[in-house]
Amino acid sequence: MSLDPRGPRFSAGLTTIVFVVVLLTGNGWLALAQAAVFAIGAYDPRLTPYGLLYRYAVAPRLGPPAEREDGAPVRFAQAVGLAFAVLTVVGYLSGTTALGVVGASFALVAAFLNAVFGLCLGCEAYLLIKRLRTA
């Protein structure tokens, strides 16, 4: 699977907004919705609501991408995001607010770095793990 690299960055921008709202409101249910988005993205990032919005509403206005990227690192990054989102959900919905804040903060930083700078921490971790396994 290959992806338009602008799609994951678009998704990261929306994810950033979601986690800012989660941190401001302490809404564990919104974090659960984001966890569902991550779960879909771990299977296929093109099928997430954000990916579909990008594909049908944004991408046609941008034109074709200059290059495409492998989907495996993005899928791994979505799985890592899912782990942090689940941590956030468990924290907020169980009343352990500090745990929710920590999970949401880590997810927010990762999403922000991807959206603004194109630095996908999960993708970089995937590539590092892949290099270490072949070495």
PDB file of C-alpha atoms in Angstrom:
ATOM      1  CA  MET A   1       0.000   0.000   0.000  1.00  0.00           C
ATOM      2  CA  SER A   2       1.362   3.409  -0.878  1.00  0.00           C
ATOM      3  CA  LEU A   3      -0.004   6.686   0.434  1.00  0.00           C
ATOM      4  CA  ASP A   4      -0.053  10.321  -0.529  1.00  0.00           C
ATOM      5  CA  PRO A   5       2.177  11.720   2.262  1.00  0.00           C
ATOM      6  CA  ARG A   6      -0.047  14.758   2.593  1.00  0.00           C
ATOM      7  CA  GLY A   7      -2.927  12.555   3.799  1.00  0.00           C
ATOM      8  CA  PRO A   8      -1.305  11.433   7.064  1.00  0.00           C
ATOM      9  CA  ARG A   9      -0.219  15.014   7.760  1.00  0.00           C
ATOM     10  CA  PHE A  10      -3.798  16.206   7.213  1.00  0.00           C
ATOM     11  CA  SER A  11      -5.017  13.470   9.555  1.00  0.00           C
ATOM     12  CA  ALA A  12      -2.391  14.466  12.111  1.00  0.00           C
ATOM     13  CA  GLY A  13      -3.705  18.034  11.985  1.00  0.00           C
ATOM     14  CA  LEU A  14      -7.225  16.875  12.803  1.00  0.00           C
ATOM     15  CA  THR A  15      -5.867  14.551  15.490  1.00  0.00           C
ATOM     16  CA  THR A  16      -4.004  17.504  17.017  1.00  0.00           C
ATOM     17  CA  ILE A  17      -7.263  19.422  17.268  1.00  0.00           C
ATOM     18  CA  VAL A  18      -9.026  16.434  18.835  1.00  0.00           C
ATOM     19  CA  PHE A  19      -6.362  15.996  21.513  1.00  0.00           C
ATOM     20  CA  VAL A  20      -6.308  19.715  22.309  1.00  0.00           C
ATOM     21  CA  VAL A  21     -10.068  19.499  22.913  1.00  0.00           C
ATOM     22  CA  VAL A  22      -9.616  16.311  24.981  1.00  0.00           C
ATOM     23  CA  LEU A  23      -7.020  18.029  27.169  1.00  0.00           C
ATOM     24  CA  LEU A  24      -9.129  21.167  27.579  1.00  0.00           C
ATOM     25  CA  THR A  25     -12.342  19.323  28.408  1.00  0.00           C
ATOM     26  CA  GLY A  26     -11.174  16.026  29.898  1.00  0.00           C
ATOM     27  CA  ASN A  27     -13.641  14.271  27.590  1.00  0.00           C
ATOM     28  CA  GLY A  28     -12.802  10.569  27.632  1.00  0.00           C
ATOM     29  CA  TRP A  29     -15.572   9.813  25.134  1.00  0.00           C
ATOM     30  CA  LEU A  30     -13.939  12.044  22.527  1.00  0.00           C
ATOM     31  CA  ALA A  31     -10.666  10.237  23.211  1.00  0.00           C
ATOM     32  CA  LEU A  32     -12.544   6.961  22.644  1.00  0.00           C
ATOM     33  CA  ALA A  33     -13.738   8.225  19.266  1.00  0.00           C
ATOM     34  CA  GLN A  34     -10.136   9.101  18.388  1.00  0.00           C
ATOM     35  CA  ALA A  35      -9.052   5.643  19.535  1.00  0.00           C
ATOM     36  CA  ALA A  36     -11.543   4.175  17.057  1.00  0.00           C
ATOM     37  CA  VAL A  37     -10.023   6.322  14.300  1.00  0.00           C
ATOM     38  CA  PHE A  38      -6.564   5.038  15.234  1.00  0.00           C
ATOM     39  CA  ALA A  39      -7.824   1.446  15.257  1.00  0.00           C
ATOM     40  CA  ILE A  40      -9.122   1.828  11.714  1.00  0.00           C
ATOM     41  CA  GLY A  41      -5.868   3.528  10.709  1.00  0.00           C
ATOM     42  CA  ALA A  42      -3.807   0.659  12.090  1.00  0.00           C
ATOM     43  CA  TYR A  43      -5.680  -1.566   9.650  1.00  0.00           C
ATOM     44  CA  ASP A  44      -5.686   0.839   6.677  1.00  0.00           C
ATOM     45  CA  PRO A  45      -5.039   4.596   7.068  1.00  0.00           C
ATOM     46  CA  ARG A  46      -6.990   5.295   3.883  1.00  0.00           C
ATOM     47  CA  LEU A  47     -10.207   4.078   5.537  1.00  0.00           C
ATOM     48  CA  THR A  48     -10.225   6.395   8.548  1.00  0.00           C
ATOM     49  CA  PRO A  49     -12.778   9.226   8.533  1.00  0.00           C
ATOM     50  CA  TYR A  50      -9.864  11.670   8.236  1.00  0.00           C
ATOM     51  CA  GLY A  51      -8.351   9.693   5.368  1.00  0.00           C
ATOM     52  CA  LEU A  52     -11.665   9.591   3.523  1.00  0.00           C
ATOM     53  CA  LEU A  53     -12.168  13.333   4.060  1.00  0.00           C
ATOM     54  CA  TYR A  54      -8.685  13.955   2.688  1.00  0.00           C
ATOM     55  CA  ARG A  55      -9.151  11.635  -0.288  1.00  0.00           C
ATOM     56  CA  TYR A  56     -12.533  12.969  -1.422  1.00  0.00           C
ATOM     57  CA  ALA A  57     -12.561  16.608  -0.294  1.00  0.00           C
ATOM     58  CA  VAL A  58      -8.957  17.819  -0.051  1.00  0.00           C
ATOM     59  CA  ALA A  59      -6.767  15.772  -2.420  1.00  0.00           C
ATOM     60  CA  PRO A  60      -8.765  16.557  -5.586  1.00  0.00           C
ATOM     61  CA  ARG A  61      -8.073  20.251  -4.999  1.00  0.00           C
ATOM     62  CA  LEU A  62      -4.325  19.707  -4.551  1.00  0.00           C
ATOM     63  CA  GLY A  63      -3.435  17.655  -7.575  1.00  0.00           C
ATOM     64  CA  PRO A  64      -1.322  14.508  -7.613  1.00  0.00           C
ATOM     65  CA  PRO A  65       1.452  14.109  -5.042  1.00  0.00           C
ATOM     66  CA  ALA A  66       5.065  14.477  -6.129  1.00  0.00           C
ATOM     67  CA  GLU A  67       5.833  11.116  -4.520  1.00  0.00           C
ATOM     68  CA  ARG A  68       4.130   8.409  -2.488  1.00  0.00           C
ATOM     69  CA  GLU A  69       5.183   6.695   0.736  1.00  0.00           C
ATOM     70  CA  ASP A  70       4.934   3.176   2.083  1.00  0.00           C
ATOM     71  CA  GLY A  71       1.855   2.618   4.221  1.00  0.00           C
ATOM     72  CA  ALA A  72       3.485   0.218   6.719  1.00  0.00           C
ATOM     73  CA  PRO A  73       5.174   2.913   8.859  1.00  0.00           C
ATOM     74  CA  VAL A  74       1.937   4.906   8.931  1.00  0.00           C
ATOM     75  CA  ARG A  75      -0.021   1.831  10.031  1.00  0.00           C
ATOM     76  CA  PHE A  76       2.504   1.258  12.826  1.00  0.00           C
ATOM     77  CA  ALA A  77       2.227   4.910  13.867  1.00  0.00           C
ATOM     78  CA  GLN A  78      -1.555   4.565  13.994  1.00  0.00           C
ATOM     79  CA  ALA A  79      -1.171   1.532  16.267  1.00  0.00           C
ATOM     80  CA  VAL A  80       1.104   3.526  18.582  1.00  0.00           C
ATOM     81  CA  GLY A  81      -1.454   6.339  18.552  1.00  0.00           C
ATOM     82  CA  LEU A  82      -4.110   3.782  19.446  1.00  0.00           C
ATOM     83  CA  ALA A  83      -2.085   2.716  22.481  1.00  0.00           C
ATOM     84  CA  PHE A  84      -1.842   6.311  23.723  1.00  0.00           C
ATOM     85  CA  ALA A  85      -5.510   6.950  22.980  1.00  0.00           C
ATOM     86  CA  VAL A  86      -6.527   3.855  24.946  1.00  0.00           C
ATOM     87  CA  LEU A  87      -4.346   5.046  27.834  1.00  0.00           C
ATOM     88  CA  THR A  88      -6.141   8.388  27.619  1.00  0.00           C
ATOM     89  CA  VAL A  89      -9.583   6.771  27.572  1.00  0.00           C
ATOM     90  CA  VAL A  90      -8.783   4.534  30.532  1.00  0.00           C
ATOM     91  CA  GLY A  91      -7.423   7.510  32.458  1.00  0.00           C
ATOM     92  CA  TYR A  92     -10.327   9.860  31.891  1.00  0.00           C
ATOM     93  CA  LEU A  93     -13.159   7.338  32.087  1.00  0.00           C
ATOM     94  CA  SER A  94     -11.802   5.674  35.236  1.00  0.00           C
ATOM     95  CA  GLY A  95     -11.320   8.977  37.020  1.00  0.00           C
ATOM     96  CA  THR A  96      -7.524   8.768  36.895  1.00  0.00           C
ATOM     97  CA  THR A  97      -7.242  12.147  35.230  1.00  0.00           C
ATOM     98  CA  ALA A  98      -3.442  12.301  35.453  1.00  0.00           C
ATOM     99  CA  LEU A  99      -3.177   9.122  33.363  1.00  0.00           C
ATOM    100  CA  GLY A 100      -5.554  10.611  30.801  1.00  0.00           C
ATOM    101  CA  VAL A 101      -3.561  13.836  30.646  1.00  0.00           C
ATOM    102  CA  VAL A 102      -0.288  11.951  30.143  1.00  0.00           C
ATOM    103  CA  GLY A 103      -1.696   9.792  27.337  1.00  0.00           C
ATOM    104  CA  ALA A 104      -3.366  12.728  25.607  1.00  0.00           C
ATOM    105  CA  SER A 105      -0.234  14.872  25.949  1.00  0.00           C
ATOM    106  CA  PHE A 106       2.014  12.272  24.334  1.00  0.00           C
ATOM    107  CA  ALA A 107      -0.492  11.770  21.518  1.00  0.00           C
ATOM    108  CA  LEU A 108      -0.848  15.528  21.055  1.00  0.00           C
ATOM    109  CA  VAL A 109       2.908  16.073  20.781  1.00  0.00           C
ATOM    110  CA  ALA A 110       3.273  13.277  18.230  1.00  0.00           C
ATOM    111  CA  ALA A 111       0.321  14.476  16.142  1.00  0.00           C
ATOM    112  CA  PHE A 112       1.510  18.090  16.286  1.00  0.00           C
ATOM    113  CA  LEU A 113       5.033  17.205  15.151  1.00  0.00           C
ATOM    114  CA  ASN A 114       3.629  15.266  12.209  1.00  0.00           C
ATOM    115  CA  ALA A 115       1.090  17.914  11.226  1.00  0.00           C
ATOM    116  CA  VAL A 116       3.406  20.914  11.455  1.00  0.00           C
ATOM    117  CA  PHE A 117       6.866  19.547  10.691  1.00  0.00           C
ATOM    118  CA  GLY A 118       6.149  16.283   8.869  1.00  0.00           C
ATOM    119  CA  LEU A 119       7.991  14.363  11.588  1.00  0.00           C
ATOM    120  CA  CYS A 120       6.108  11.135  12.196  1.00  0.00           C
ATOM    121  CA  LEU A 121       7.520   9.701  15.424  1.00  0.00           C
ATOM    122  CA  GLY A 122       5.725   6.380  14.969  1.00  0.00           C
ATOM    123  CA  CYS A 123       7.042   6.090  11.416  1.00  0.00           C
ATOM    124  CA  GLU A 124      10.569   6.799  12.599  1.00  0.00           C
ATOM    125  CA  ALA A 125      10.208   4.193  15.349  1.00  0.00           C
ATOM    126  CA  TYR A 126       8.980   1.678  12.759  1.00  0.00           C
ATOM    127  CA  LEU A 127      12.009   2.309  10.551  1.00  0.00           C
ATOM    128  CA  LEU A 128      14.389   2.064  13.526  1.00  0.00           C
ATOM    129  CA  ILE A 129      12.851  -1.236  14.640  1.00  0.00           C
ATOM    130  CA  LYS A 130      13.043  -2.546  11.082  1.00  0.00           C
ATOM    131  CA  ARG A 131      16.741  -1.602  10.864  1.00  0.00           C
ATOM    132  CA  LEU A 132      17.507  -3.204  14.225  1.00  0.00           C
ATOM    133  CA  ARG A 133      15.739  -6.432  13.260  1.00  0.00           C
ATOM    134  CA  THR A 134      17.752  -6.787  10.046  1.00  0.00           C
ATOM    135  CA  ALA A 135      21.069  -5.961  11.730  1.00  0.00           C
TER     136      ALA A 135
END
